[in-house]
mmCIF file of C-alpha atoms in Angstrom:
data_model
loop_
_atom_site.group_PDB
_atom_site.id
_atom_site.type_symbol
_atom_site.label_atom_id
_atom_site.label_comp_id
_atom_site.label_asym_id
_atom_site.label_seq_id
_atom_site.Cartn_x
_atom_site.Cartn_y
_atom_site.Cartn_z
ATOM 1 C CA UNK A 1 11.741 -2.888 14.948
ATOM 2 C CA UNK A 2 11.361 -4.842 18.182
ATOM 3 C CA UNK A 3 9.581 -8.857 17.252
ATOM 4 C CA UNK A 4 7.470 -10.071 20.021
ATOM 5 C CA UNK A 5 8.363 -13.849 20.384
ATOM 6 C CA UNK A 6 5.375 -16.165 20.638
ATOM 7 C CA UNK A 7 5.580 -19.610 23.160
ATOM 8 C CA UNK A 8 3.823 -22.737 21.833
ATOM 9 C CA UNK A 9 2.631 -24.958 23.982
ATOM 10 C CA UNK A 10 1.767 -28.458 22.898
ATOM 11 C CA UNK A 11 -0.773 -30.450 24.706
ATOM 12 C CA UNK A 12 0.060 -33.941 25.798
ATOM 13 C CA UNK A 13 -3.005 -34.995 27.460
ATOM 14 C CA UNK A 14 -6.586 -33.617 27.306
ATOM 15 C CA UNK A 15 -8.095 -30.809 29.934
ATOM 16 C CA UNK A 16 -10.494 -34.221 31.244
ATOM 17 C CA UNK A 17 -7.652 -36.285 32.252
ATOM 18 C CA UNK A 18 -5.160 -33.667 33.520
ATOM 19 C CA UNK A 19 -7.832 -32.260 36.106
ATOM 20 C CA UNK A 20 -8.049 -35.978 37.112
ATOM 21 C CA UNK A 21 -4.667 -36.162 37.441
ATOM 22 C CA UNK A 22 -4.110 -32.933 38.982
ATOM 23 C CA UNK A 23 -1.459 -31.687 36.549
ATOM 24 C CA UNK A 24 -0.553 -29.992 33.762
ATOM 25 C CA UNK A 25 -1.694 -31.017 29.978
ATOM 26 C CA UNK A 26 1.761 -29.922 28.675
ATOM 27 C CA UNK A 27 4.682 -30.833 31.094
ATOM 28 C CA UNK A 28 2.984 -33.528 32.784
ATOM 29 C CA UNK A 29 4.105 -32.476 36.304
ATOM 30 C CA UNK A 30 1.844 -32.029 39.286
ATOM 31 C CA UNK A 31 0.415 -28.731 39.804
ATOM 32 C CA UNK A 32 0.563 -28.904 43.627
ATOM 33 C CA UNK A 33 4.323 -30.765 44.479
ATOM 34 C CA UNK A 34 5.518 -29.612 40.895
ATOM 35 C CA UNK A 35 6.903 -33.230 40.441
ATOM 36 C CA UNK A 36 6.182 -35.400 37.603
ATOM 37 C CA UNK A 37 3.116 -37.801 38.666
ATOM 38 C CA UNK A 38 5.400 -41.333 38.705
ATOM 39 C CA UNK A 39 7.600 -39.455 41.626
ATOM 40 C CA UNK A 40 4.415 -38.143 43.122
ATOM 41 C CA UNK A 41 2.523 -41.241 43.463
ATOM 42 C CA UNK A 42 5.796 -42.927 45.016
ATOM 43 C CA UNK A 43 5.562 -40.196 47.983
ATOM 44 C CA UNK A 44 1.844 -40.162 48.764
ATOM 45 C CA UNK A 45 2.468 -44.114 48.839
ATOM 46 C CA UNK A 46 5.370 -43.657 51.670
ATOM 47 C CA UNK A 47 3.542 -41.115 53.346
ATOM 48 C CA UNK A 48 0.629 -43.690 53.525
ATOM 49 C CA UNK A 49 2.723 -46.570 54.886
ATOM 50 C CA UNK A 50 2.326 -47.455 58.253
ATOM 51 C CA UNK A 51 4.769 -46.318 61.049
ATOM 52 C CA UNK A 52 5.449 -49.961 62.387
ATOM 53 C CA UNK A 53 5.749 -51.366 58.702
ATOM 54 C CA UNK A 54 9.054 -53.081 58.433
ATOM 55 C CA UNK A 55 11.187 -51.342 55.943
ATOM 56 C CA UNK A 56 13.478 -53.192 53.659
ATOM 57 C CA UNK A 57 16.772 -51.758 52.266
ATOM 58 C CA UNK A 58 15.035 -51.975 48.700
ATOM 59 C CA UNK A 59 11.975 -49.362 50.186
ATOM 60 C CA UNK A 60 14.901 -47.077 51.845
ATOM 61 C CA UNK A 61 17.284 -46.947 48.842
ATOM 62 C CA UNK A 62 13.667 -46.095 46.063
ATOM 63 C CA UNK A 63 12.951 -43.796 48.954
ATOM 64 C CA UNK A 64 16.285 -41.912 48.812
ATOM 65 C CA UNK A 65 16.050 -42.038 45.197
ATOM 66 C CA UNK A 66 12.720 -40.278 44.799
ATOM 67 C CA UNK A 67 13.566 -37.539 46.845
ATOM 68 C CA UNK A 68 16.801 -37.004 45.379
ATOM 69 C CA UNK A 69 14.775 -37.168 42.193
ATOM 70 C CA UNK A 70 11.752 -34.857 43.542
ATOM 71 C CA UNK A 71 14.463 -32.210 44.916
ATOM 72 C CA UNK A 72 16.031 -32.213 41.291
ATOM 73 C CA UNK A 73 12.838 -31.806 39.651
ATOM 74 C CA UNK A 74 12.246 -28.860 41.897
ATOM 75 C CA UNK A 75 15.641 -27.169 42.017
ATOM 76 C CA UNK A 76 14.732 -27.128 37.561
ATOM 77 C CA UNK A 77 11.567 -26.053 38.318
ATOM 78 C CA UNK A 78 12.402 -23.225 40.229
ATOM 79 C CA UNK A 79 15.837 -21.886 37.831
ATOM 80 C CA UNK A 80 13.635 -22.666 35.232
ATOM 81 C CA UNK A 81 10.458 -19.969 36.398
ATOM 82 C CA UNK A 82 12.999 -17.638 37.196
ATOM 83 C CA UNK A 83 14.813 -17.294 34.329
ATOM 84 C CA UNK A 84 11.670 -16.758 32.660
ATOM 85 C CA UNK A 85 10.262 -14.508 35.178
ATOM 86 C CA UNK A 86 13.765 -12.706 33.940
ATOM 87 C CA UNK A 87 12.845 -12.990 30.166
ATOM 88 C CA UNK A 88 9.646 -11.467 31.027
ATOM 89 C CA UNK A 89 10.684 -8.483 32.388
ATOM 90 C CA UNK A 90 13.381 -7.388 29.995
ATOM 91 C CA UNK A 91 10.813 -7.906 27.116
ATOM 92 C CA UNK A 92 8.094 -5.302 29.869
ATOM 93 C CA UNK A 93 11.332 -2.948 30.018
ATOM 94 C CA UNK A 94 12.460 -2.866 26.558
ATOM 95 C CA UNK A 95 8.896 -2.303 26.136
ATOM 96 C CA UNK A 96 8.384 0.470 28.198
ATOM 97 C CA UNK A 97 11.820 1.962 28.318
ATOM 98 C CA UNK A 98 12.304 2.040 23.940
ATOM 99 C CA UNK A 99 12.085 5.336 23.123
ATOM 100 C CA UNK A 100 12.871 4.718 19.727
ATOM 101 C CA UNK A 101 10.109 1.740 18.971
ATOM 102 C CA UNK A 102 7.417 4.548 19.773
ATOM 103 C CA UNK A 103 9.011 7.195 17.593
ATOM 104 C CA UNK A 104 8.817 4.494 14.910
ATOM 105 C CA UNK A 105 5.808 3.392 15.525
ATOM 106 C CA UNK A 106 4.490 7.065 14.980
ATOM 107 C CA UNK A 107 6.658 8.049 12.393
ATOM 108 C CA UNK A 108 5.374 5.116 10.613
ATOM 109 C CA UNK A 109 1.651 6.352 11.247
ATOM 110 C CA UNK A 110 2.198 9.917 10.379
ATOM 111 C CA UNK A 111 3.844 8.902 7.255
ATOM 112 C CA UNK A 112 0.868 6.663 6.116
ATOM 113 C CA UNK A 113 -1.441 10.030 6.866
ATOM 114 C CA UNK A 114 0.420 12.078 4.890
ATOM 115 C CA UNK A 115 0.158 9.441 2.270
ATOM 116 C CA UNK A 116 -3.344 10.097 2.441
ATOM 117 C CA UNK A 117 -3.645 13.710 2.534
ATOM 118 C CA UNK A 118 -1.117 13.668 -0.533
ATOM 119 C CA UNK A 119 -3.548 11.897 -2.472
ATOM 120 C CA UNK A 120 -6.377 13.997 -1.827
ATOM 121 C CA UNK A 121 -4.528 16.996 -2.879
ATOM 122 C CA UNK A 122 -3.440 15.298 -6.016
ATOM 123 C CA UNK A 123 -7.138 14.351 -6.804
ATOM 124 C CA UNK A 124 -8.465 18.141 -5.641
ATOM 125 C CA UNK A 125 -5.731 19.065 -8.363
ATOM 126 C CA UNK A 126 -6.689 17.225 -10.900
ATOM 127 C CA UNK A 127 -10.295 17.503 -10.836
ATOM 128 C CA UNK A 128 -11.178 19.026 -14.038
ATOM 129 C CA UNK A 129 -8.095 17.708 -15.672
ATOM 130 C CA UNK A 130 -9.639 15.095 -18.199
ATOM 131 C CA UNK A 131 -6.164 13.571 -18.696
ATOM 132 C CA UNK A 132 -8.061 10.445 -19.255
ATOM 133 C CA UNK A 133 -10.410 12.020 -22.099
ATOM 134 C CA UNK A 134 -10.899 11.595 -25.882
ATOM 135 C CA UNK A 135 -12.177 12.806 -28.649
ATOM 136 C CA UNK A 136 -14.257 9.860 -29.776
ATOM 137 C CA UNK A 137 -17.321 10.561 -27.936
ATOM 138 C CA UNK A 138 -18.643 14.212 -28.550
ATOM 139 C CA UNK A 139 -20.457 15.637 -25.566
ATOM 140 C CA UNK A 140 -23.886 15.935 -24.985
ATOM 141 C CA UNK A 141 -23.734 19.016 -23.329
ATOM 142 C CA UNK A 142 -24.180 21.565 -25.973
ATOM 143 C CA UNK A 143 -22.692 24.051 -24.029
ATOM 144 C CA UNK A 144 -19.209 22.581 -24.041
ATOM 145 C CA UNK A 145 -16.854 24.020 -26.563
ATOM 146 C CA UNK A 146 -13.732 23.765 -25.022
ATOM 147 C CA UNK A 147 -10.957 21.223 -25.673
ATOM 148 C CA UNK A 148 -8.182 20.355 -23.110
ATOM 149 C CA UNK A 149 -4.576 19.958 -24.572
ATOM 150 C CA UNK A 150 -1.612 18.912 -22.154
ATOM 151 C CA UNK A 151 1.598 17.956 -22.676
ATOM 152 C CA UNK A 152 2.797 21.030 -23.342
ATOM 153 C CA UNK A 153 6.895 21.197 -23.531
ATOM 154 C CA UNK A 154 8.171 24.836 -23.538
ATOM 155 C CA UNK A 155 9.767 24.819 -26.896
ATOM 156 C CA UNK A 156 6.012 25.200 -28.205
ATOM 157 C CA UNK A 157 4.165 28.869 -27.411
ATOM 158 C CA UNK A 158 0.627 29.797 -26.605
ATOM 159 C CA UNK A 159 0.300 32.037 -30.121
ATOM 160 C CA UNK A 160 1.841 28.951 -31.582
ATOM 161 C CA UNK A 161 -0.942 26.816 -30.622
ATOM 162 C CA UNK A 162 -3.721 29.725 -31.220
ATOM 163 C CA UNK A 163 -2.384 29.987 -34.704
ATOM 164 C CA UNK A 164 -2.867 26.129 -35.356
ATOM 165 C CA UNK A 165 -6.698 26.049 -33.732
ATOM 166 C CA UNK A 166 -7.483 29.506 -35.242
ATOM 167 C CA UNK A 167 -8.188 27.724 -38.241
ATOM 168 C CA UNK A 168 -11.136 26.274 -37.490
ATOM 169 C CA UNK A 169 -12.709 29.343 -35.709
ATOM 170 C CA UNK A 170 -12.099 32.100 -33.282
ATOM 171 C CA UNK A 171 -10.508 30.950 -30.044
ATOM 172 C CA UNK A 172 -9.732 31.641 -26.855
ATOM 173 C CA UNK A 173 -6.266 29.838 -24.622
ATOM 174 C CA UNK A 174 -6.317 29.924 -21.465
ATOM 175 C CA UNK A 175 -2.650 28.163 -20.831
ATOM 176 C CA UNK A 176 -1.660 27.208 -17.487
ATOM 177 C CA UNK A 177 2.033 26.224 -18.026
ATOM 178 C CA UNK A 178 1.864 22.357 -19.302
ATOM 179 C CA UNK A 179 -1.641 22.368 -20.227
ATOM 180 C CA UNK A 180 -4.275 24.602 -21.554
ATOM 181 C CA UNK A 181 -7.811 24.930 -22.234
ATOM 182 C CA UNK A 182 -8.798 26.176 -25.957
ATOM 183 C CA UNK A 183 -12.051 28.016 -25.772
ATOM 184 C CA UNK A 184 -14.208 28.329 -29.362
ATOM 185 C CA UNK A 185 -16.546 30.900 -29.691
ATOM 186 C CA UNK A 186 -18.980 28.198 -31.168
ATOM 187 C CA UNK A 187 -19.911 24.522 -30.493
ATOM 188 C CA UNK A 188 -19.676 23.703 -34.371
ATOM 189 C CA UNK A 189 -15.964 25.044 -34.306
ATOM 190 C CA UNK A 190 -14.984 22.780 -31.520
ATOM 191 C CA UNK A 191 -16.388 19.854 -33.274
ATOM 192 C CA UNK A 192 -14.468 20.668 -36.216
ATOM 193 C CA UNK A 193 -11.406 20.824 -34.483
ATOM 194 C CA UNK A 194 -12.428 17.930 -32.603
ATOM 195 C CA UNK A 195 -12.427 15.774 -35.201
ATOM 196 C CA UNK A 196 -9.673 16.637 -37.566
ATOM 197 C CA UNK A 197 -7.379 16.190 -34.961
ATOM 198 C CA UNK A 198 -9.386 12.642 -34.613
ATOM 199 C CA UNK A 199 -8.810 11.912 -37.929
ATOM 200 C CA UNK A 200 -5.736 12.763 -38.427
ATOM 201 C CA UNK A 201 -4.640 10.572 -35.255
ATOM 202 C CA UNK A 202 -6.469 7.465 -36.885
ATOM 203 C CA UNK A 203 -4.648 8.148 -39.692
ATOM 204 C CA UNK A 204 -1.189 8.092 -38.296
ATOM 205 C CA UNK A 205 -1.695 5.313 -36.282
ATOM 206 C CA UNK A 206 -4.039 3.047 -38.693
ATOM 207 C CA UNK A 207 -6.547 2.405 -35.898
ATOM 208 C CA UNK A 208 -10.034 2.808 -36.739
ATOM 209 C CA UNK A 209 -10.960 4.467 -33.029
ATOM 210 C CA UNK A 210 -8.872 5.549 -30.119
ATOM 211 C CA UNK A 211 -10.318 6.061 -26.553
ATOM 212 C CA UNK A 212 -7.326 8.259 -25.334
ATOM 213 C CA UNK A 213 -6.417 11.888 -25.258
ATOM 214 C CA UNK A 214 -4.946 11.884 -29.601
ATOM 215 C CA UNK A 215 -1.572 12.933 -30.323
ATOM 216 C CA UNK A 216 -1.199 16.278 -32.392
ATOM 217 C CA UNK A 217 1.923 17.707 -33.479
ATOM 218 C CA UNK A 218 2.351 21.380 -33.353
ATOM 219 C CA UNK A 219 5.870 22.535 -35.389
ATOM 220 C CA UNK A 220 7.348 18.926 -34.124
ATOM 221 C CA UNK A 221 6.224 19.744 -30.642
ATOM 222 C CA UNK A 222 4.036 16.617 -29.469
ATOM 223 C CA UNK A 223 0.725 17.176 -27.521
ATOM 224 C CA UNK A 224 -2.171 15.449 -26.383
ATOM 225 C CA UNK A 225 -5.726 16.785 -26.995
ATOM 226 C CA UNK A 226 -9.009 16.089 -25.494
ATOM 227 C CA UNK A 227 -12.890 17.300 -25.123
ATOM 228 C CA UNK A 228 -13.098 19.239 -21.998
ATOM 229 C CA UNK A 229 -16.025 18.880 -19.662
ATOM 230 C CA UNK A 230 -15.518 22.261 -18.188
ATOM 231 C CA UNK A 231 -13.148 24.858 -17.955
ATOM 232 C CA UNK A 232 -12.548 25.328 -14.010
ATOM 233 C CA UNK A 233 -12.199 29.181 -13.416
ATOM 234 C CA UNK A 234 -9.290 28.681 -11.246
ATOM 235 C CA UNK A 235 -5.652 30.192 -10.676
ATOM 236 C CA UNK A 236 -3.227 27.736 -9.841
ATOM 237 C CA UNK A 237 -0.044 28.517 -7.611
ATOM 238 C CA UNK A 238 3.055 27.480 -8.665
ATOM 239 C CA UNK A 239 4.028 24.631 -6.612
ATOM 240 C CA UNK A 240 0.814 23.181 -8.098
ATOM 241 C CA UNK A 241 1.602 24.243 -11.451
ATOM 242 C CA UNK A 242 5.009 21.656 -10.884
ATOM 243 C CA UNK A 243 3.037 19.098 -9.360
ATOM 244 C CA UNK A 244 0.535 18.558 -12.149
ATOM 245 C CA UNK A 245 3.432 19.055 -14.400
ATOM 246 C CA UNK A 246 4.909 16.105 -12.940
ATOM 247 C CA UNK A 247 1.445 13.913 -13.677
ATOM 248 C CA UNK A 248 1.171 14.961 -16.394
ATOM 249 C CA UNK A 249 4.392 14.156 -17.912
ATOM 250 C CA UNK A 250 4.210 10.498 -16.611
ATOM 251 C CA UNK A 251 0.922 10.778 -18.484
ATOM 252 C CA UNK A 252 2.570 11.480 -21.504
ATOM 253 C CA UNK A 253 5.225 9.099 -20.902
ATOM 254 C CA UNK A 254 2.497 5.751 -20.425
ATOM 255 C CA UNK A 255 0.174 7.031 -23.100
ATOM 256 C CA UNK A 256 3.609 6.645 -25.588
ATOM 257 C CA UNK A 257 4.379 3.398 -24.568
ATOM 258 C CA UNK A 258 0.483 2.690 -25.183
ATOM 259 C CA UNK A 259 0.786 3.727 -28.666
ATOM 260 C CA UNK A 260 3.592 1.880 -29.490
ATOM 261 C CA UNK A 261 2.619 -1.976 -27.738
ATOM 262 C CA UNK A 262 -0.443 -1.244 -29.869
ATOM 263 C CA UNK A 263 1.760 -0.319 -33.052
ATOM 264 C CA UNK A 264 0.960 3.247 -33.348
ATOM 265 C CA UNK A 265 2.789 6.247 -34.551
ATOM 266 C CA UNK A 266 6.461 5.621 -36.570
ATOM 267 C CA UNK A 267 8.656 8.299 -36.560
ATOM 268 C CA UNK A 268 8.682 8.788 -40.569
ATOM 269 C CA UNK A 269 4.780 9.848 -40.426
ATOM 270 C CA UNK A 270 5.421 12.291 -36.965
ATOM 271 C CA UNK A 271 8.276 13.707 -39.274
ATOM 272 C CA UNK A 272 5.923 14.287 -41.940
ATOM 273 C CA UNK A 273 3.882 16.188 -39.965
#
């Protein structure tokens, strides 16, 4: 991408002094001759002299030297602006005439919107989803009887999984691919479920609470289980099916590696199960 250069200018004298001085606080050079002010005081001294002054061959040589040295000054002066002047308008062109800096430039922007409207649809998505949940806290809603499970691999079935909650009550799954919602008939059901699979996650892991979604194994098939705050009545297509798939196995993946800095489940006990 195309750097814009910056110039520094350092100021020798203060704005006071070089409007006394009529010149210029960095280069020191008079703004009206465009000499520096030793050379410029020289000349407005000769110009002052008077016409029937003698003249030595000292005055004549220091004459011939200052405006040998003024015409230098200028002759850098001049290159000098105009090579700048130069500078200045390839850095306007390159400007104006990059095609490719603007389709940057707005590449870069649209990509930083989509960003943005990617995470919204992730969030619209998930809304719902407690993938963050537990099964410490029982709700206060009475209502509720429904507990999320996610994590789901394919290996494990939906009758599988009604056959395991069955026990505790009649049930209703309402799977959507790698995550389901298991619906008791009754609140007391739910809470029974609720907290056996509670337990028997304290258990395994020898922790006397846990604030995350609790592991339960299902025939050696791992899943995560939850209280749900609501079951959304929602169909799903499937490119959002994959997407939340996607979460939710990184979920899976960072609640593991939770368990095991905290010294959780060994695979002897999952085996057990």
């Amino acid at each position: 991408m195309y750097e814009m250069k910056i110039r520094i200018f350092i100021f020798i004298i203060c704005l006071t002094c070089a409007r006394a001085k009529n010149c210029c606080q960095s280069c020191m050079l008079d703004l009206t001759f465009g000499v520096d002010l030793q050379t410029r005081d020289k000349l407005l001294k000769l110009a002052r002299l008077d016409d029937t002054s003698t003249t030595t061959t000292s005055n004549i040589n220091n004459e011939c030297d200052i405006v040998t040295n003024a015409k230098n000054i200028t002759s850098r002066l001049y290159n000098s602006r105009q090579l700048n002047n130069k500078f200045q308008n390839e850095e306007i062109k390159h400007l104006v005439d990059n095609g490719k800096l603007k389709e940057d430039l707005q590449s870069n922007l649209e990509k930083i919107i989509n960003v943005d409207d990617e995470k919204k649809k992730i969030l619209t998505l998930l809304k719902g989803l407690p993938l963050n949940g537990n099964l410490k806290y029982t709700p206060s809603d009475k209502s509720i009887k429904t507990l999320f499970i996610f994590g789901i691999p394919k290996s494990l079935s939906v009758p599988e999984i009604k056959d395991y909650f069955s026990k505790f009550g009649d049930v209703i799954i309402h799977s959507r691919n790698s995550f389901a919602f298991v619906e008791f008939t009754s609140r007391a059901n739910a809470e029974k479920a609720a907290t056996s699979v509670y337990k028997q996650h304290l258990n395994v892991n020898n922790k006397n609470s846990y604030n995350s979604p609790c592991l339960l194994i299902i025939n050696r098939n791992p899943i995560r289980v939850a209280w749900s705050t609501s079951y959304p009545p929602r169909n799903y297509l499937e490119t959002e099916l994959i997407q939340i798939g996607k979460i939710i196995n990184k979920q899976m993946i960072k609640l593991s590696k939770m368990d095991k800095r905290n010294g959780s489940i060994t695979k002897s006990k999952i085996a057990k199960k």
